[in-house]
Structures are given as structure tokens and as C-alpha cells.
PDB file of C-alpha atoms in Angstrom:
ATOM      1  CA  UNK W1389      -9.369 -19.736  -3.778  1.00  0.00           C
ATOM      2  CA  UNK W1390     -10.284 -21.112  -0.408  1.00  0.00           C
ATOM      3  CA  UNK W1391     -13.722 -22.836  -0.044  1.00  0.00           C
ATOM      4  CA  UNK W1392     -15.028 -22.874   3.741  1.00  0.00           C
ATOM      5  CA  UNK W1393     -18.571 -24.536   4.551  1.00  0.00           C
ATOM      6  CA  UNK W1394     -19.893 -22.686   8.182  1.00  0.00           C
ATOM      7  CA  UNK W1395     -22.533 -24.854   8.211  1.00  0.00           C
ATOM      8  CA  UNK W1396     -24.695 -21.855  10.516  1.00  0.00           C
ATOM      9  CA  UNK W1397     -28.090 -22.337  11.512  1.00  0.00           C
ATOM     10  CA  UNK W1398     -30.609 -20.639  10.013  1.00  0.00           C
ATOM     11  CA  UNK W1399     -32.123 -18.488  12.459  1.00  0.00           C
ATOM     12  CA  UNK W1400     -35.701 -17.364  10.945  1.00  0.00           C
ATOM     13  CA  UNK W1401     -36.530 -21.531  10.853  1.00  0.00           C
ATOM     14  CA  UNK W1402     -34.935 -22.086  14.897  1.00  0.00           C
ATOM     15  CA  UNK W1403     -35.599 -18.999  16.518  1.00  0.00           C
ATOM     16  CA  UNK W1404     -37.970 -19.603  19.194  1.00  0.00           C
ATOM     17  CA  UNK W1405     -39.081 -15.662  19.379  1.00  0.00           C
ATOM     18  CA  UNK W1406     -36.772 -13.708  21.552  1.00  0.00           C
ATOM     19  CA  UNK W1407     -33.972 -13.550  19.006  1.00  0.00           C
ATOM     20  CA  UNK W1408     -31.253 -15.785  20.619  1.00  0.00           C
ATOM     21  CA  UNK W1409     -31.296 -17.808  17.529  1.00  0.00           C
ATOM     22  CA  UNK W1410     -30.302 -14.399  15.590  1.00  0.00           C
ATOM     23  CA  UNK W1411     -27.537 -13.559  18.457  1.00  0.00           C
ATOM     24  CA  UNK W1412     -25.786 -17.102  18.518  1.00  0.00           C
ATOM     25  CA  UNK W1413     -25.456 -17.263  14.878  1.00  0.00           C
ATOM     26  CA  UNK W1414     -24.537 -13.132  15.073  1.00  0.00           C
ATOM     27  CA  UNK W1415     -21.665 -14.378  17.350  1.00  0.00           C
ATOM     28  CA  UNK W1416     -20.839 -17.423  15.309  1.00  0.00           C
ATOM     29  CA  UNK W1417     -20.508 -15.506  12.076  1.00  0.00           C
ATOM     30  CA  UNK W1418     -17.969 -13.045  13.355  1.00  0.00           C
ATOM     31  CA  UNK W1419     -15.941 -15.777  15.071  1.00  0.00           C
ATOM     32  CA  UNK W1420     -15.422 -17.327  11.979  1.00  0.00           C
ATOM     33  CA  UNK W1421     -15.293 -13.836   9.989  1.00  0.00           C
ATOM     34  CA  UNK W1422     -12.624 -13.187  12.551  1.00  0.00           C
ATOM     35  CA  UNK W1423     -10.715 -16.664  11.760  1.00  0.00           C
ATOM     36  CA  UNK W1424     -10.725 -15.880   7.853  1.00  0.00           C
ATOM     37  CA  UNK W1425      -8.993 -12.717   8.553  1.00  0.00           C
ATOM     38  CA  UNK W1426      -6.631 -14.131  10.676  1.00  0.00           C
ATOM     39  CA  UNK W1427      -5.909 -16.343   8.177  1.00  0.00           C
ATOM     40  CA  UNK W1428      -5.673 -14.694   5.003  1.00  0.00           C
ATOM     41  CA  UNK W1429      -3.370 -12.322   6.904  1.00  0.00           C
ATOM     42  CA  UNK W1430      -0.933 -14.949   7.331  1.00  0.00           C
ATOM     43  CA  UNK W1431       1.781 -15.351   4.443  1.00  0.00           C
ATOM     44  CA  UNK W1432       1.475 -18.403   3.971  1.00  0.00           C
ATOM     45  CA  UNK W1433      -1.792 -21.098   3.806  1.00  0.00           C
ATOM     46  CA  UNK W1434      -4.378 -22.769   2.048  1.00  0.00           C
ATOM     47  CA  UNK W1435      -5.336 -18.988   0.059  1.00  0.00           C
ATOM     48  CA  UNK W1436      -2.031 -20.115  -1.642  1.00  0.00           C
ATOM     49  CA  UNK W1437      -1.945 -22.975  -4.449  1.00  0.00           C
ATOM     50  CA  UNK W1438       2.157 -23.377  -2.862  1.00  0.00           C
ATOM     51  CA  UNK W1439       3.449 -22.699   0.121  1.00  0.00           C
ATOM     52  CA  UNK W1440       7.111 -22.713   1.482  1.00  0.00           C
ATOM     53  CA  UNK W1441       8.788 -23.155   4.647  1.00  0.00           C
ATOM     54  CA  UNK W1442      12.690 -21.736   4.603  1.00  0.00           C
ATOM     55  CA  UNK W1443      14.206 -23.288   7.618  1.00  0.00           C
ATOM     56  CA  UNK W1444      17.583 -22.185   9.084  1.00  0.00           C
ATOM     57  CA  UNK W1445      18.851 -23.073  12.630  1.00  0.00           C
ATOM     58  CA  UNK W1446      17.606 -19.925  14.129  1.00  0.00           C
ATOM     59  CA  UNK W1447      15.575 -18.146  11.643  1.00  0.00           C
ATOM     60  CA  UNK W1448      17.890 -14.931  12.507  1.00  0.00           C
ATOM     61  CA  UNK W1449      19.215 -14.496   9.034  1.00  0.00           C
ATOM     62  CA  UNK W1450      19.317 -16.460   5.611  1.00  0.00           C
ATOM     63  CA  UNK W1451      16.347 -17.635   5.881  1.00  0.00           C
ATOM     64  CA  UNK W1452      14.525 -14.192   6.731  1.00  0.00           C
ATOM     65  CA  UNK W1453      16.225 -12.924   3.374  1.00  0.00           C
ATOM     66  CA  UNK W1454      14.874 -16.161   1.582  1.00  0.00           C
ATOM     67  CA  UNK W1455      11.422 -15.495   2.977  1.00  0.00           C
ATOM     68  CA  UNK W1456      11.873 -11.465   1.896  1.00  0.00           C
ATOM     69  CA  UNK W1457      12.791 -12.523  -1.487  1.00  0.00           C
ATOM     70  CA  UNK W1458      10.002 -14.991  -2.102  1.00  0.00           C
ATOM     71  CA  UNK W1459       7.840 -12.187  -0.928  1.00  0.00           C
ATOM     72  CA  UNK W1460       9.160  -9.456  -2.903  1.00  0.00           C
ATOM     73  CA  UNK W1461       9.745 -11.523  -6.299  1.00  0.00           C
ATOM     74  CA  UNK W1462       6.663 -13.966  -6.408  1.00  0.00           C
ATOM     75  CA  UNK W1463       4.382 -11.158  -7.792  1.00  0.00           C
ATOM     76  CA  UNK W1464       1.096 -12.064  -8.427  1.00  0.00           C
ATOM     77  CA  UNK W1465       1.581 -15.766  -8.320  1.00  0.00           C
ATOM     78  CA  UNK W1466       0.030 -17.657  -5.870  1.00  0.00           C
ATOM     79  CA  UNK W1467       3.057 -18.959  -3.747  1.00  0.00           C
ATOM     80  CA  UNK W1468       2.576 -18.193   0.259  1.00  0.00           C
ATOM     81  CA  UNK W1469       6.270 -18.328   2.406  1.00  0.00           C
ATOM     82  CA  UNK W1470       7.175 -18.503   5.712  1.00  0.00           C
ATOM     83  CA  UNK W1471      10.227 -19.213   7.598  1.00  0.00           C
ATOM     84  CA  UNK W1472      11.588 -20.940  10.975  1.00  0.00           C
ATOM     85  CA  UNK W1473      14.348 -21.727  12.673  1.00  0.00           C
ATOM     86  CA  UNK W1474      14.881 -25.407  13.805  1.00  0.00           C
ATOM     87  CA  UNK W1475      16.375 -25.048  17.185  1.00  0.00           C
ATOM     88  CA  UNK W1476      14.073 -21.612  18.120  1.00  0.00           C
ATOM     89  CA  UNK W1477      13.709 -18.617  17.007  1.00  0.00           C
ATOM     90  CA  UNK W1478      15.875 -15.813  18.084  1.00  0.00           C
ATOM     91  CA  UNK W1479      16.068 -12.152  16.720  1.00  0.00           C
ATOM     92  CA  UNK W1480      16.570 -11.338  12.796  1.00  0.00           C
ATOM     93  CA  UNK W1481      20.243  -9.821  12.435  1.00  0.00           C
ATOM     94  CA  UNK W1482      20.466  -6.017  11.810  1.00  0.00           C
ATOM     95  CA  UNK W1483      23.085  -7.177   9.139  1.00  0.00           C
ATOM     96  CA  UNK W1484      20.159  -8.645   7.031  1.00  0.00           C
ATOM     97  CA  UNK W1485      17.780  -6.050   7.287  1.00  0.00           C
ATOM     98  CA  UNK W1486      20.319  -3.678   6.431  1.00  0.00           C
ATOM     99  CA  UNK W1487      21.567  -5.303   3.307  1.00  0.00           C
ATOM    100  CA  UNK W1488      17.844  -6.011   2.321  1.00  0.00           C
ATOM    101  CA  UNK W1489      17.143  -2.903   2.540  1.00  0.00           C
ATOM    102  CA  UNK W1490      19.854  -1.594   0.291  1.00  0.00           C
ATOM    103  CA  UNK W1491      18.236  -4.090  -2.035  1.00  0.00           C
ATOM    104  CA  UNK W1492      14.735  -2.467  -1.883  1.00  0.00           C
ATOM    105  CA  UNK W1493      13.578  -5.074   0.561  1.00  0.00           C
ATOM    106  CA  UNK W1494      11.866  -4.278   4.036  1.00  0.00           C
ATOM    107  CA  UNK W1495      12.608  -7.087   6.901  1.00  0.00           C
ATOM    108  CA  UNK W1496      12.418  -5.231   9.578  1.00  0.00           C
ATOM    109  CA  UNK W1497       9.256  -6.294  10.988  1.00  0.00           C
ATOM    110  CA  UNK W1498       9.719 -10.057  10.088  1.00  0.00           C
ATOM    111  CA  UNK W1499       9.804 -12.068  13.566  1.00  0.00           C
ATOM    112  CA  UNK W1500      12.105 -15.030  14.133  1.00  0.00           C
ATOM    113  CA  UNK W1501       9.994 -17.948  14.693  1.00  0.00           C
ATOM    114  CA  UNK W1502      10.364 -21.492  15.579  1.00  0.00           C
ATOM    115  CA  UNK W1503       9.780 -24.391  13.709  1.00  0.00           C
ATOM    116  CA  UNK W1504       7.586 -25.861  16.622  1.00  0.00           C
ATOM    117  CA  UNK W1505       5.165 -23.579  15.696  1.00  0.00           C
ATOM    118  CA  UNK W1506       4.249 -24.961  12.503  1.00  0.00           C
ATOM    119  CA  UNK W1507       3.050 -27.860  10.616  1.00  0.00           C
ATOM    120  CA  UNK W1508       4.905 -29.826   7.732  1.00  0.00           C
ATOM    121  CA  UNK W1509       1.669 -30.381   6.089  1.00  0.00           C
ATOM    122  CA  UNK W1510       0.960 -26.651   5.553  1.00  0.00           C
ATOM    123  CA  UNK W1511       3.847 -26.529   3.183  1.00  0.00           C
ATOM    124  CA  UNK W1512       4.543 -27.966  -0.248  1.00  0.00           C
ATOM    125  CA  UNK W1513       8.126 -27.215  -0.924  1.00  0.00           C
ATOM    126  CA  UNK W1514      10.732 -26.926   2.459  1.00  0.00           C
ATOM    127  CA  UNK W1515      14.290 -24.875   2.352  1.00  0.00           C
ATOM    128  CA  UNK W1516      16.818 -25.740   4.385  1.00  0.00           C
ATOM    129  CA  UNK W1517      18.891 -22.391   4.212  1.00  0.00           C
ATOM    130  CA  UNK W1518      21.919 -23.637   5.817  1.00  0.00           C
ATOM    131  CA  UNK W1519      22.420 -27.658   5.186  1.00  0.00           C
ATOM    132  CA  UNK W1520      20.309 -28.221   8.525  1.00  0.00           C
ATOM    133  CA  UNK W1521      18.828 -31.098   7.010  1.00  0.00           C
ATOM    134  CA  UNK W1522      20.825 -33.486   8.608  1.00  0.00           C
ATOM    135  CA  UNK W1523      18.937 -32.038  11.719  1.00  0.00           C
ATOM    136  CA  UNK W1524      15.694 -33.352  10.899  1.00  0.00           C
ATOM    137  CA  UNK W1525      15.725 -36.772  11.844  1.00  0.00           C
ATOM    138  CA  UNK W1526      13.549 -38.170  14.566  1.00  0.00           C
ATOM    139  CA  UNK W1527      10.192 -36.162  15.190  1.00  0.00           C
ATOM    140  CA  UNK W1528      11.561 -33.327  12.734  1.00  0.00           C
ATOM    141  CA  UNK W1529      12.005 -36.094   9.513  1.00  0.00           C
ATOM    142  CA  UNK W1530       8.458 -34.866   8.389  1.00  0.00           C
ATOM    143  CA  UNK W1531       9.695 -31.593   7.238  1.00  0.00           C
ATOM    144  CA  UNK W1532      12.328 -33.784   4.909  1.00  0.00           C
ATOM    145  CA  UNK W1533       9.155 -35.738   3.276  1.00  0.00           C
ATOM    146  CA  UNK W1534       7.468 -33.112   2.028  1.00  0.00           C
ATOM    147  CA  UNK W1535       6.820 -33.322  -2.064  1.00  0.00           C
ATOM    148  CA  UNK W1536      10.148 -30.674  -2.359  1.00  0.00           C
ATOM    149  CA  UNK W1537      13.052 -30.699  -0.235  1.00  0.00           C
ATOM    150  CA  UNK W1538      16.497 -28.417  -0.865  1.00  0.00           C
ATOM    151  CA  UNK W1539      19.250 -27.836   1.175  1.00  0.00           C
ATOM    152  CA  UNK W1540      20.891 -24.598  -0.092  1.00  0.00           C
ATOM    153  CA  UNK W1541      23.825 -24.738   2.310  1.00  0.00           C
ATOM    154  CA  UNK W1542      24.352 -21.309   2.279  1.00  0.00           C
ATOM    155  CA  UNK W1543      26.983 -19.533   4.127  1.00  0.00           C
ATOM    156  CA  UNK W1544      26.196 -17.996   7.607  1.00  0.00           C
ATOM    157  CA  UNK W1545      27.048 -14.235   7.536  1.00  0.00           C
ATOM    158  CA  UNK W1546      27.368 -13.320  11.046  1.00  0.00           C
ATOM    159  CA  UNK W1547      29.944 -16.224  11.441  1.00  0.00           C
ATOM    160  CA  UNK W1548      32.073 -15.058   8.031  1.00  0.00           C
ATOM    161  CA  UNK W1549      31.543 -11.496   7.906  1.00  0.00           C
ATOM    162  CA  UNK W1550      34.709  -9.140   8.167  1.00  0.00           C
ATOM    163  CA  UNK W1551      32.982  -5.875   9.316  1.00  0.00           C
ATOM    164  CA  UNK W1552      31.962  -4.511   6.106  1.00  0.00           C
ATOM    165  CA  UNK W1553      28.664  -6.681   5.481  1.00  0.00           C
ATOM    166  CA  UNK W1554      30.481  -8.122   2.281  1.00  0.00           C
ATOM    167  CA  UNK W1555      29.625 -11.547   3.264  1.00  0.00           C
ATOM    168  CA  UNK W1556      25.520 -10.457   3.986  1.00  0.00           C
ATOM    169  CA  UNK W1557      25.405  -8.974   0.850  1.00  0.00           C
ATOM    170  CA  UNK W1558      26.848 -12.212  -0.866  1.00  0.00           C
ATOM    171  CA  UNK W1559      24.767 -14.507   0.923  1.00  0.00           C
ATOM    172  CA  UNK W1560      22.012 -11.877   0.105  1.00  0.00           C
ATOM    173  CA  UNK W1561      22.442 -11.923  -3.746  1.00  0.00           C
ATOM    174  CA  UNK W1562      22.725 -15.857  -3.850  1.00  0.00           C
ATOM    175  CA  UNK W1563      19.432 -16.005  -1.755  1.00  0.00           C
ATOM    176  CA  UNK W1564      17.708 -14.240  -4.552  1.00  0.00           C
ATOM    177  CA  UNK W1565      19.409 -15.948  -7.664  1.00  0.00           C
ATOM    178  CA  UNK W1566      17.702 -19.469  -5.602  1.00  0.00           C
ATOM    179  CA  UNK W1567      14.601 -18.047  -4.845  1.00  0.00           C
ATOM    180  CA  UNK W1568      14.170 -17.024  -8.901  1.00  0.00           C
ATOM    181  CA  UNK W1569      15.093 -20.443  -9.536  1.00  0.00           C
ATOM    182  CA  UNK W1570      12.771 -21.378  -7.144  1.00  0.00           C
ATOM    183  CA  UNK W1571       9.616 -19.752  -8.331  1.00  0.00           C
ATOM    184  CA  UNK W1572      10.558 -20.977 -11.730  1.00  0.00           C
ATOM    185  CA  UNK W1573       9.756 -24.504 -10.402  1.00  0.00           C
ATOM    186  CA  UNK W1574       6.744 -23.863  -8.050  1.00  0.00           C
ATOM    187  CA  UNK W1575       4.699 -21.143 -10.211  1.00  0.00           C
TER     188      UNK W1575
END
């Protein structure tokens, strides 16, 4: 549940007779009706009682099938998910949407993002998909103190695969054994 105090004026008491009073808190009220939907569209926030952050270094592949299992498999719990790459965002790999596809999950329209455009705070448990964590030292060690930290170290498909998407379907079905695991321990 998420508890928000507007704290809007209350126009029959300030009005001063030509309705402006009514109008500014009219405007007010869908500026912040328009914020609430903005944010309970999100997939991850404060609607949630956990929320995880898979990081990978470009957000282009294991983590987007992290983030599409947690999606798929959390059910009705109350676990939001999103996912960044540490050095920028680039383009999720048709390799993982295909092979998440063949396993009933859609992540096509999933957008690579960077991790500059998100907050440690936000999140209770951070995933390091591919052993980046040695990468956040410096101004990026506050992702690394968060009350959960893992570092899956899981293999990078594009770099291993032989052709046949053997080695997106591997990483794939190891993704979703750890993301089980992983809503056994948050939920």
C-alpha cells in the first residue's frame, strides 16, 4: 500500500468568489493524479514491499531475462524489478527475446536502461548479472550497500554462443532457477 498526504487546500473555506480557489486545486489534483499513475505504472517502487535492481554491464541481455523472470514468476507477491546496465544502456539482444519467448516470456518491449537513471535507495535487494560488482566502487559503491547484494556471474551469451542460441537458452534456464531462489528469500 502506498500512503501519500496532498496536503490541497480546501477551496469552499479560500475561495474568494470567482472560483480560482476551485481551478488551482482542480489543476493540483490532476498533477498529482497524473504522478500516481506514472508511478504505479512503473515496475518497480514504493507500491512494492521489495524491489530489485538486476544490473549487467549493458542491460542488453541477462539481466533483461532476470528482470522477465522476476516479472513472470513473482505472481501476486509484492516484489517490483527493474534492471540497468552499469556502463549505459544499449539495445536488448534479439537472442534473448527470442529464447524468452520460447519460454512463454515477452521481452520485447523491455528498454535497455542505464544505471544513472536510478537510485540505490529505491531498491532493497541488487543483482549483479554478470560479476560487475567489482565495477561499483567509487560513486557506484552504493548499489553494493544495499541490505542484499549477489553477484550471479553468469555467462554472457552473445560472447559464447555458437549460432544455435544454445548458450541463451542456458544462461536463460539458470536465470530462472536464481530468480526462484530469489523470490524464495524476498517474498
Amino acid at each position: 500500500p502506498v500512503f501519500m498526504d496532498w496536503n490541497l487546500d480546501d477551496p469552499p473555506a479560500i475561495d474568494p468568489g470567482d472560483l480560482s480557489a476551485y481551478r488551482r486545486v482542480r489543476d493540483e489534483s490532476k498533477a498529482k493524479v497524473s504522478e500516481l499513475l506514472e508511478m504505479l505504472a512503473r515496475p518497480y517502487g514504493p507500491q512494492y514491499k521489495k524491489n530489485v535492481m538486476f544490473l549487467c554491464n549493458h542491460n542488453s541481455c541477462r539481466s533483461q531475462m532476470a528482470d522477465g523472470w522476476l516479472r513472470s514468476l513473482r505472481g501476486n507477491s509484492s516484489v517490483g524489478v527493474a534492471s540497468a546496465g552499469i556502463v549505459g544502456g544499449t539495445a536488448v539482444k534479439e537472442g534473448a527475446i527470442t529464447v524468452m519467448q520460447e519460454a512463454g516470456v515477452d521481452i520485447s518491449a523491455y528498454t535497455s536502461d542505464a544505471m544513472a537513471d536510478f537510485k540505490p535507495e529505491d531498491f532493497d535487494v541488487v543483482i549483479s548479472c554478470c560479476g560487475c560488482g567489482s565495477k561499483l566502487d567509487g560513486d557506484k559503491e552504493a548499489w553494493k550497500q544495499r541490505p542484499v547484494f549477489m553477484d550471479w556471474n553468469l555467462d554472457d551469451p552473445p560472447a559464447i554462443d555458437p549460432g544455435d542460441l544454445s548458450a541463451y537458452r542456458r544462461v536463460r534456464d539458470e536465470s530462472k532457477a536464481k530468480v526462484w531462489e530469489l523470490l524464495k528469500t524476498v517474498v
